[in-house]
Amino acid sequence: MNHFDYRGGELCCEGVKLGDIAAAVGTPVYVYSTATLERHYEVFKQAFAPRDVLVAFAVKANANIAVLATLAAKGAGADTVSQGEIERALKAGVPPARIIFSGVGKTEDELAFAVKAGVHQINVESIAELETLSRIAAQLRAKPAIAIRVNPDVGAGGHEKISTGKGDAKFGVSIEQAMQYYARAHADAHLDAKGLAVHIGSQIKDLAPLQSAFRILRETTEKLRGAGLSVERLDLGGGLGVPYFNEGDPPAPADYAAMVLGVFEGLDVKLAFEPGRMIAANAGVLLARVVRTQERPSRPILVLDAGMNDLIRPAIYDAYHEIRPVRETNAPREAYDVVGPICETGDTFTRNRALPPLASGDLVAFMTAGAYGATMASTYNARALVPEVLVRGDRFEIVRRRWDLADQLALERLPNWAD
Ligand SMILES: *Cc1c(COP(=O)(O)O)cnc(C)c1O
């Protein structure tokens, strides 16, 4: 369910014509729908009612402060993986009591920042991190709440590069280690051991691996409690897939919630979730313009003004994005290869895609681009960093302006070699 539909022959975001945004802001540009963001958050949260759960949006999926503020106003928390993401969440109005700090490579400075900010929970991923955090907490006379991130050795995820839960992945610690480290944290005067966390992958379309991981988490919780250690919280991570239109539908949030509630039935524990893609992907599109087309013996190439620096998912995950013409048409479809302007063969969005005839100047929208789109964008090839627009009803606002070459050059200088 999203709020991108044809109205009067033109693709709109809620009540705004995408063509009007392109005319005002230029292309390429990311466009997000407030109503879709809010709806996805509500659907997820309500699926667990009456159980009160913390839904901490994974900031890495979409870090724009306007997007975070929209979700924060609905009651969402934030799952963060760097100091920068914590600062973005705070700036957007997410209360520290709803911020989770995850990640394998948290530096001492970042840990100290999170402790001082008073975040809800730090998900610890190694014994070395636990020891470092204990020392920092002692120095700061604080007692941060922690969870141990468990690697349940369950494979899942839509692509090898977004699977995190197998035994040899870089994330989390084994069950045996988690039991030891948790006891160690419990005995530590400077740490407040609250529970366990898992996150086994992204773009997961099958509930079975999630269910296996959650069962392991429940068993481990019962063992820890059996050993006299309190476990108040379980963080079940994110990972729920979204439809990218070339594949089967992912589980509905209601089915996911029913599975979770089944696994944890009768267990008195506070549950948290870290959905990213499921909240933001369908709430955004990347709007681009056709620069030109080129005939080839096989099929024509459609060259867009958006490139892999703006949307890198096809290049690194072989990801599929539906491409819709902004002007509605019934014209018969033709096969195109769709590429960007970057000097890399990898800058190919798709090959042999059936699209209506398109010509220089026409607008197209990459659907399902609201997650891992703008956050992964770069200025490669000295291109401007792609801007972002937020739509609400029949209004739109630029929520990140185009970071053009002048902005980039302002940070650079020529060396002054004095000799
Ligand atoms: C990336 C990530 C998420 C979000 O994953 P989605 O697939 O976008 O839901 C949640 N938690 C952690 C620890 C992550 O690294």
Coordinates of N, CA and C and ligand atoms in Angstrom, one line a residue, residues 58 60 79 102 149 199 201-203 238-240 274-277 372, ligand 1:
A58 N 14.9 1.8 11.5 CA 16.4 1.7 11.2 C 16.8 2.9 10.4
K60 N 19.4 3.9 9.0 CA 20.2 3.7 7.8 C 19.4 3.5 6.6
D79 N 16.6 3.0 15.4 CA 17.7 2.1 15.5 C 18.9 2.7 14.8
S102 N 23.2 0.1 17.6 CA 23.7 -1.2 17.2 C 25.0 -1.0 16.4
R149 N 23.9 -8.8 21.3 CA 23.4 -9.3 20.0 C 23.9 -10.7 19.7
H199 N 19.2 -9.7 14.6 CA 18.8 -9.1 13.3 C 19.5 -10.0 12.3
G201 N 19.0 -10.4 8.9 CA 19.1 -10.1 7.5 C 18.1 -9.1 7.0
S202 N 18.1 -8.8 5.7 CA 17.2 -7.8 5.2 C 16.5 -8.4 3.9
Q203 N 15.4 -7.8 3.6 CA 14.6 -8.2 2.5 C 14.2 -9.7 2.6
G238 N 15.1 -6.0 12.4 CA 14.2 -5.7 11.3 C 14.3 -6.8 10.3
G239 N 14.3 -6.4 9.0 CA 14.5 -7.4 8.0 C 13.3 -7.8 7.1
L240 N 12.1 -7.4 7.6 CA 10.9 -7.8 6.8 C 11.0 -7.3 5.4
E274 N 13.2 -3.3 14.8 CA 14.0 -2.3 14.1 C 13.7 -2.3 12.6
P275 N 12.5 -2.2 12.2 CA 12.2 -2.2 10.7 C 12.7 -1.0 10.0
G276 N 13.3 -1.2 8.8 CA 13.8 0.0 8.0 C 13.0 0.0 6.7
R277 N 13.4 -1.0 5.9 CA 12.9 -1.1 4.5 C 11.3 -1.2 4.5
Y372 N 17.3 2.8 1.6 CA 18.6 2.5 1.0 C 18.8 3.1 -0.4
Ligands
LIG1 C1 19.9 -2.8 8.6 C2 19.4 -3.1 10.0 C3 18.1 -3.0 10.3 C4 17.0 -2.7 9.3 O1 16.8 -3.7 8.3 P1 15.6 -3.7 7.3 O2 15.8 -4.8 6.4 O3 15.7 -2.4 6.6 O4 14.3 -3.8 8.1 C5 17.7 -3.3 11.6 N1 18.6 -3.6 12.5 C6 19.9 -3.7 12.3 C7 20.9 -4.0 13.4 C8 20.4 -3.4 11.0 O5 21.7 -3.5 10.7

